[in-house]
Amino acid sequence: MLTEEWLQFEGETQDVCGFISIFTNLFLIYLILKRSPDALGLYKWLMMYTSIFELTYSFVNLFAGCSVRTFGSAFIVFRKDQHFHLISQFMAVNYCSFFGFSLAIIACHFIYRYGTVELEFHKKYISGSKHLLLYIGPISIGIIWGIVCSVYCGETPERSDYLRKNMMDNYRLRIEDVGYISANYWPMGKNGTVRPDFDSFFGTFLMWIIVGASIGSVLYFGIGCYRWISHQLKIVETQSNTVKSLQKQLFYALVVQSAIPSVLMYFPISMAFIFPMLNIELNLKYPFIGLTIAVYPAIDPLPSLLIIRSYREGCNDIFRKLMFWKNNYQVAVVRCQTLLNSFAITV
């Protein structure tokens, strides 16, 4: 598959994932409002907040349609638009801001989950009005990520010159026809020597702080939740199978909710940063980073839909109703056809 064809395939995949994400998140929002158990407490609203964000993120993926690629010592996030360059550049920045937002909101879920089992932590950090920080924090991080991209990874003549040949060779695109965010860590000076680019390294350093804080939060608070759940499983050895089952469900949910962002978010962004910083040509035949970012909001609601029992039962109820309506419709069609045939014979 040629790189040009891959770019088209990537765009089509982003569209499909966008529509799937819209459906799954709207469905989850409905279940949150209608079928949330009382035991969820305030976590219900954090789930609602996340679903609304991912719904918005889906529209950004649909309309921004950005691609992510590495070329030697540079990475680029770009959007093709031959006529409205400033809008294209704004959409690329907006796309990056939503990525930063998503990293922060993943961490917030683990912070809240830990607070539900560690009451002292909950009382000290997320009780009362401090709970609002879980909602304000991701917005702030998203804005900071976007500003860092604009200030330190924006378009410059030097970056455009470096990317021009790569974009033409791989995508048959002129660099002037795309809006992009990029970092070129090791540009070549006028005398032919390679030098480090301060803006690229410093901007990436600031983004690494956010990525590291998100990964650190998932690990620290995730391990804390795991230890608590393991302790509870030992305590309930002599208790009912129902209680044991509930604790195991919480454990499985924790594992799945840790694995999804690790595979689809942390690993791809780390590759996009590390290889260019080391000036190593990744040379992927099928660059997948843009795809994983598009897939994330489409499948992230699934653990909640499948693991939380009340939501799973809500899915089953809706499915049964749809099957009931389908069967009734088929019966009605058969009856109507029979009546028409009888009428035709009579005539």
Short mmCIF file of C-alpha atoms in Angstrom, two decimals:
data_model
loop_
_atom_site.label_atom_id
_atom_site.label_comp_id
_atom_site.label_asym_id
_atom_site.label_seq_id
_atom_site.Cartn_x
_atom_site.Cartn_y
_atom_site.Cartn_z
CA MET A 1 0.00 0.00 0.00
CA LEU A 2 1.46 3.36 -1.02
CA THR A 3 1.74 6.08 1.62
CA GLU A 4 -0.74 8.20 -0.33
CA GLU A 5 -3.23 5.34 -0.20
CA TRP A 6 -2.53 4.88 3.49
CA LEU A 7 -3.35 8.55 4.07
CA GLN A 8 -6.72 8.00 2.38
CA PHE A 9 -7.29 4.83 4.39
CA GLU A 10 -6.38 6.70 7.58
CA GLY A 11 -8.94 9.39 6.79
CA GLU A 12 -11.66 6.83 6.09
CA THR A 13 -10.83 5.01 9.34
CA GLN A 14 -11.02 8.26 11.28
CA ASP A 15 -14.47 8.88 9.80
CA VAL A 16 -15.70 5.39 10.72
CA CYS A 17 -14.25 5.60 14.24
CA GLY A 18 -15.76 9.06 14.61
CA PHE A 19 -19.27 7.83 13.82
CA ILE A 20 -18.82 4.77 16.07
CA SER A 21 -17.59 7.02 18.87
CA ILE A 22 -20.60 9.32 18.48
CA PHE A 23 -22.95 6.34 18.75
CA THR A 24 -21.21 4.62 21.68
CA ASN A 25 -20.81 7.80 23.70
CA LEU A 26 -24.40 8.95 23.10
CA PHE A 27 -25.57 5.50 24.15
CA LEU A 28 -23.39 5.61 27.27
CA ILE A 29 -24.68 9.08 28.15
CA TYR A 30 -28.24 7.74 27.91
CA LEU A 31 -27.39 4.82 30.21
CA ILE A 32 -25.59 7.09 32.67
CA LEU A 33 -28.69 9.25 32.94
CA LYS A 34 -31.21 6.39 33.04
CA ARG A 35 -29.49 3.33 34.49
CA SER A 36 -26.74 4.52 36.83
CA PRO A 37 -26.75 2.68 40.19
CA ASP A 38 -26.82 4.87 43.30
CA ALA A 39 -23.49 3.37 44.38
CA LEU A 40 -21.71 5.27 41.56
CA GLY A 41 -22.22 8.54 43.44
CA LEU A 42 -20.38 11.52 41.97
CA TYR A 43 -18.46 9.21 39.65
CA LYS A 44 -21.58 9.26 37.49
CA TRP A 45 -20.91 12.91 36.63
CA LEU A 46 -17.23 12.30 35.90
CA MET A 47 -18.30 9.55 33.50
CA MET A 48 -20.81 11.94 31.92
CA TYR A 49 -18.11 14.62 31.62
CA THR A 50 -15.77 12.12 29.93
CA SER A 51 -18.44 10.92 27.51
CA ILE A 52 -19.29 14.49 26.48
CA PHE A 53 -15.60 15.20 25.95
CA GLU A 54 -15.12 12.05 23.84
CA LEU A 55 -18.25 12.94 21.88
CA THR A 56 -16.71 16.33 21.10
CA TYR A 57 -13.36 14.66 20.37
CA SER A 58 -15.15 12.50 17.80
CA PHE A 59 -16.31 15.58 15.90
CA VAL A 60 -12.77 16.99 16.04
CA ASN A 61 -11.46 13.75 14.51
CA LEU A 62 -14.15 13.91 11.84
CA PHE A 63 -13.55 17.51 10.82
CA ALA A 64 -9.85 17.95 11.62
CA GLY A 65 -8.75 14.67 10.01
CA CYS A 66 -5.14 15.09 11.17
CA SER A 67 -2.35 12.62 10.48
CA VAL A 68 0.72 11.97 12.60
CA ARG A 69 4.07 10.94 11.11
CA THR A 70 7.77 10.97 11.94
CA PHE A 71 10.53 11.84 9.45
CA GLY A 72 14.08 11.39 10.72
CA SER A 73 14.58 13.92 13.51
CA ALA A 74 11.08 15.42 13.19
CA PHE A 75 7.49 14.54 13.93
CA ILE A 76 4.56 16.25 12.28
CA VAL A 77 0.83 16.49 12.96
CA PHE A 78 -0.74 17.82 9.78
CA ARG A 79 -4.04 18.48 8.06
CA LYS A 80 -4.40 18.87 4.31
CA ASP A 81 -6.18 22.01 3.10
CA GLN A 82 -5.08 23.87 -0.02
CA HIS A 83 -7.42 26.86 0.42
CA PHE A 84 -7.78 27.74 4.11
CA HIS A 85 -4.31 27.39 5.57
CA LEU A 86 -4.93 29.29 8.83
CA ILE A 87 -8.06 27.23 9.56
CA SER A 88 -6.11 24.06 8.83
CA GLN A 89 -3.35 25.13 11.20
CA PHE A 90 -5.89 26.01 13.91
CA MET A 91 -7.52 22.59 13.52
CA ALA A 92 -4.13 20.89 13.94
CA VAL A 93 -3.54 22.82 17.18
CA ASN A 94 -7.06 22.02 18.34
CA TYR A 95 -6.49 18.33 17.57
CA CYS A 96 -3.35 18.38 19.73
CA SER A 97 -5.17 20.19 22.55
CA PHE A 98 -7.79 17.47 22.70
CA PHE A 99 -5.04 14.87 22.93
CA GLY A 100 -3.62 16.66 25.98
CA PHE A 101 -7.12 16.87 27.45
CA SER A 102 -7.56 13.11 27.00
CA LEU A 103 -4.29 12.35 28.82
CA ALA A 104 -5.44 14.43 31.78
CA ILE A 105 -8.93 12.95 31.99
CA ILE A 106 -7.51 9.40 32.05
CA ALA A 107 -5.52 10.36 35.13
CA CYS A 108 -8.58 11.96 36.76
CA HIS A 109 -10.51 8.70 36.55
CA PHE A 110 -7.78 6.84 38.41
CA ILE A 111 -7.47 9.61 40.99
CA TYR A 112 -11.20 9.43 41.66
CA ARG A 113 -11.21 5.62 41.75
CA TYR A 114 -8.39 5.68 44.29
CA GLY A 115 -10.24 8.27 46.36
CA THR A 116 -13.26 5.97 46.64
CA VAL A 117 -11.16 3.29 48.37
CA GLU A 118 -8.68 5.49 50.26
CA LEU A 119 -10.93 7.71 52.36
CA GLU A 120 -8.12 9.79 53.84
CA PHE A 121 -6.92 10.74 50.34
CA HIS A 122 -10.50 11.50 49.30
CA LYS A 123 -11.07 13.77 52.29
CA LYS A 124 -7.80 15.63 51.79
CA TYR A 125 -7.77 16.13 48.03
CA ILE A 126 -11.11 15.56 46.26
CA SER A 127 -13.86 16.15 48.78
CA GLY A 128 -16.30 19.07 48.61
CA SER A 129 -15.43 21.84 46.17
CA LYS A 130 -11.99 20.29 45.55
CA HIS A 131 -13.83 17.68 43.50
CA LEU A 132 -14.21 20.35 40.77
CA LEU A 133 -10.46 20.12 40.11
CA LEU A 134 -11.12 16.80 38.37
CA TYR A 135 -13.19 18.77 35.83
CA ILE A 136 -11.10 21.94 35.60
CA GLY A 137 -7.77 20.12 35.41
CA PRO A 138 -8.26 18.42 32.00
CA ILE A 139 -9.49 21.66 30.40
CA SER A 140 -6.43 23.50 31.73
CA ILE A 141 -4.06 20.78 30.55
CA GLY A 142 -5.67 20.76 27.10
CA ILE A 143 -5.22 24.54 26.80
CA ILE A 144 -1.60 24.33 28.00
CA TRP A 145 -0.84 21.53 25.52
CA GLY A 146 -2.30 23.61 22.68
CA ILE A 147 -0.30 26.70 23.69
CA VAL A 148 2.92 24.68 23.89
CA CYS A 149 2.27 23.28 20.41
CA SER A 150 1.59 26.75 18.99
CA VAL A 151 4.55 28.49 20.62
CA TYR A 152 7.28 25.84 20.44
CA CYS A 153 6.12 23.49 17.66
CA GLY A 154 4.47 25.89 15.24
CA GLU A 155 5.27 26.41 11.58
CA THR A 156 8.67 27.93 10.78
CA PRO A 157 10.55 28.30 7.48
CA GLU A 158 13.27 25.93 8.74
CA ARG A 159 10.78 23.19 9.63
CA SER A 160 8.93 23.67 6.37
CA ASP A 161 12.19 23.30 4.41
CA TYR A 162 13.03 20.08 6.26
CA LEU A 163 9.56 18.60 5.79
CA ARG A 164 9.00 19.72 2.20
CA LYS A 165 10.72 16.81 0.44
CA ASN A 166 9.32 14.19 2.84
CA MET A 167 5.76 15.40 2.39
CA MET A 168 6.10 15.45 -1.40
CA ASP A 169 7.78 12.02 -1.58
CA ASN A 170 5.32 10.31 0.77
CA TYR A 171 2.03 12.12 0.27
CA ARG A 172 2.43 14.11 -2.95
CA LEU A 173 1.64 17.20 -0.90
CA ARG A 174 3.29 20.58 -0.94
CA ILE A 175 4.16 21.73 2.56
CA GLU A 176 2.34 24.99 1.79
CA ASP A 177 -0.89 23.00 1.33
CA VAL A 178 -0.97 21.61 4.87
CA GLY A 179 -1.39 23.14 8.30
CA TYR A 180 0.94 21.45 10.74
CA ILE A 181 2.46 21.19 14.18
CA SER A 182 6.01 19.86 14.17
CA ALA A 183 9.23 19.54 16.12
CA ASN A 184 12.58 19.10 14.37
CA TYR A 185 15.06 18.21 17.08
CA TRP A 186 18.26 18.12 15.03
CA PRO A 187 18.12 20.64 12.16
CA MET A 188 21.12 21.19 9.95
CA GLY A 189 22.85 24.54 10.18
CA LYS A 190 24.07 26.69 7.31
CA ASN A 191 27.57 25.20 7.55
CA GLY A 192 26.19 21.66 7.24
CA THR A 193 26.54 20.71 10.90
CA VAL A 194 23.67 19.30 12.94
CA ARG A 195 22.57 21.30 15.97
CA PRO A 196 19.87 20.79 18.66
CA ASP A 197 16.74 22.93 18.32
CA PHE A 198 15.88 24.53 21.68
CA ASP A 199 12.20 25.14 20.93
CA SER A 200 11.61 21.54 19.87
CA PHE A 201 13.33 20.06 22.91
CA PHE A 202 11.81 22.49 25.40
CA GLY A 203 8.30 22.17 23.98
CA THR A 204 8.57 18.38 24.06
CA PHE A 205 9.95 18.55 27.61
CA LEU A 206 6.81 20.40 28.71
CA MET A 207 4.63 17.83 26.96
CA TRP A 208 6.63 15.00 28.54
CA ILE A 209 5.77 16.45 31.95
CA ILE A 210 2.07 16.08 31.12
CA VAL A 211 2.52 12.59 29.65
CA GLY A 212 4.64 11.53 32.62
CA ALA A 213 2.11 12.91 35.11
CA SER A 214 -0.67 11.01 33.36
CA ILE A 215 1.27 7.73 33.22
CA GLY A 216 2.46 8.21 36.81
CA SER A 217 -1.09 8.80 38.01
CA VAL A 218 -2.38 5.70 36.24
CA LEU A 219 0.42 3.57 37.71
CA TYR A 220 0.37 4.98 41.24
CA PHE A 221 -3.38 5.17 41.73
CA GLY A 222 -3.99 2.03 39.67
CA ILE A 223 -1.60 0.00 41.82
CA GLY A 224 -3.22 1.50 44.92
CA CYS A 225 -6.65 0.36 43.72
CA TYR A 226 -5.25 -3.07 42.82
CA ARG A 227 -3.82 -3.54 46.31
CA TRP A 228 -7.11 -2.54 47.90
CA ILE A 229 -9.12 -4.88 45.66
CA SER A 230 -6.68 -7.74 46.33
CA HIS A 231 -7.02 -7.11 50.05
CA GLN A 232 -10.79 -7.14 49.77
CA LEU A 233 -10.71 -10.43 47.85
CA LYS A 234 -8.79 -12.02 50.71
CA ILE A 235 -11.19 -10.62 53.30
CA VAL A 236 -14.29 -11.96 51.55
CA GLU A 237 -12.98 -15.52 51.11
CA THR A 238 -15.55 -16.74 53.61
CA GLN A 239 -18.32 -14.51 52.29
CA SER A 240 -20.81 -14.93 49.48
CA ASN A 241 -19.91 -15.53 45.84
CA THR A 242 -21.83 -12.35 44.97
CA VAL A 243 -19.42 -10.17 46.95
CA LYS A 244 -16.42 -11.95 45.45
CA SER A 245 -17.85 -11.47 41.97
CA LEU A 246 -18.28 -7.74 42.55
CA GLN A 247 -14.65 -7.33 43.63
CA LYS A 248 -13.44 -9.32 40.62
CA GLN A 249 -15.51 -7.11 38.31
CA LEU A 250 -13.82 -4.04 39.76
CA PHE A 251 -10.43 -5.66 39.20
CA TYR A 252 -11.17 -6.58 35.58
CA ALA A 253 -12.49 -3.07 34.91
CA LEU A 254 -9.27 -1.62 36.31
CA VAL A 255 -7.11 -3.83 34.09
CA VAL A 256 -9.06 -3.01 30.91
CA GLN A 257 -9.22 0.71 31.66
CA SER A 258 -5.44 0.71 32.16
CA ALA A 259 -4.69 -1.27 29.01
CA ILE A 260 -6.70 0.84 26.56
CA PRO A 261 -4.89 4.17 27.06
CA SER A 262 -1.52 2.39 27.39
CA VAL A 263 -1.85 0.77 23.96
CA LEU A 264 -3.70 3.54 22.13
CA MET A 265 -2.32 6.71 23.73
CA TYR A 266 0.90 6.40 25.77
CA PHE A 267 2.78 4.00 23.49
CA PRO A 268 2.12 5.88 20.20
CA ILE A 269 2.92 9.33 21.60
CA SER A 270 6.10 8.00 23.19
CA MET A 271 7.23 6.63 19.83
CA ALA A 272 6.44 9.95 18.14
CA PHE A 273 8.67 11.76 20.65
CA ILE A 274 11.51 9.34 21.35
CA PHE A 275 12.61 8.23 17.88
CA PRO A 276 12.95 11.74 16.39
CA MET A 277 14.72 12.96 19.55
CA LEU A 278 17.27 10.19 19.04
CA ASN A 279 17.40 11.08 15.32
CA ILE A 280 16.28 7.56 14.38
CA GLU A 281 14.22 7.09 11.24
CA LEU A 282 11.19 5.05 12.33
CA ASN A 283 10.42 4.25 8.66
CA LEU A 284 7.02 2.66 9.24
CA LYS A 285 5.38 1.38 6.08
CA TYR A 286 1.99 1.89 7.72
CA PRO A 287 2.16 4.82 10.19
CA PHE A 288 -0.44 3.92 12.81
CA ILE A 289 -0.25 6.72 15.38
CA GLY A 290 -3.13 8.72 13.90
CA LEU A 291 -5.25 5.56 13.78
CA THR A 292 -4.77 4.66 17.43
CA ILE A 293 -5.70 8.18 18.50
CA ALA A 294 -8.88 7.95 16.39
CA VAL A 295 -9.77 4.50 17.76
CA TYR A 296 -9.44 5.51 21.42
CA PRO A 297 -12.69 7.55 21.85
CA ALA A 298 -14.58 4.91 19.84
CA ILE A 299 -13.78 1.99 22.14
CA ASP A 300 -13.16 3.72 25.47
CA PRO A 301 -16.89 3.60 26.44
CA LEU A 302 -17.04 -0.18 25.90
CA PRO A 303 -15.57 -1.24 29.29
CA SER A 304 -18.23 0.82 31.07
CA LEU A 305 -20.97 -0.60 28.85
CA LEU A 306 -19.84 -4.19 29.31
CA ILE A 307 -18.47 -4.30 32.87
CA ILE A 308 -20.85 -2.14 34.92
CA ARG A 309 -23.76 -4.50 35.49
CA SER A 310 -26.60 -1.97 35.35
CA TYR A 311 -25.33 -0.63 32.01
CA ARG A 312 -24.86 -4.14 30.66
CA GLU A 313 -28.41 -5.01 31.67
CA GLY A 314 -29.58 -1.78 30.04
CA CYS A 315 -27.89 -2.85 26.79
CA ASN A 316 -29.60 -6.24 27.00
CA ASP A 317 -33.01 -4.64 27.63
CA ILE A 318 -32.64 -2.34 24.63
CA PHE A 319 -31.47 -5.24 22.46
CA ARG A 320 -34.47 -7.35 23.50
CA LYS A 321 -36.85 -4.49 22.74
CA LEU A 322 -35.29 -4.04 19.31
CA MET A 323 -35.64 -7.76 18.60
CA PHE A 324 -39.26 -7.64 19.82
CA TRP A 325 -40.04 -4.72 17.51
CA LYS A 326 -38.27 -6.49 14.63
CA ASN A 327 -40.26 -9.69 15.17
CA ASN A 328 -43.53 -7.75 15.42
CA TYR A 329 -42.65 -5.88 12.24
CA GLN A 330 -41.91 -9.13 10.40
CA VAL A 331 -45.21 -10.64 11.60
CA ALA A 332 -47.07 -7.52 10.47
CA VAL A 333 -45.39 -7.67 7.05
CA VAL A 334 -46.35 -11.35 6.65
CA ARG A 335 -49.96 -10.63 7.65
CA CYS A 336 -50.13 -7.70 5.25
CA GLN A 337 -48.71 -9.82 2.42
CA THR A 338 -51.23 -12.58 3.19
CA LEU A 339 -54.11 -10.11 3.07
CA LEU A 340 -52.86 -8.69 -0.23
CA ASN A 341 -52.55 -12.17 -1.71
CA SER A 342 -56.06 -13.05 -0.53
CA PHE A 343 -57.39 -9.85 -2.01
CA ALA A 344 -55.63 -10.53 -5.31
CA ILE A 345 -57.10 -14.07 -5.49
CA THR A 346 -60.60 -12.76 -4.71
CA VAL A 347 -60.37 -10.17 -7.42
#
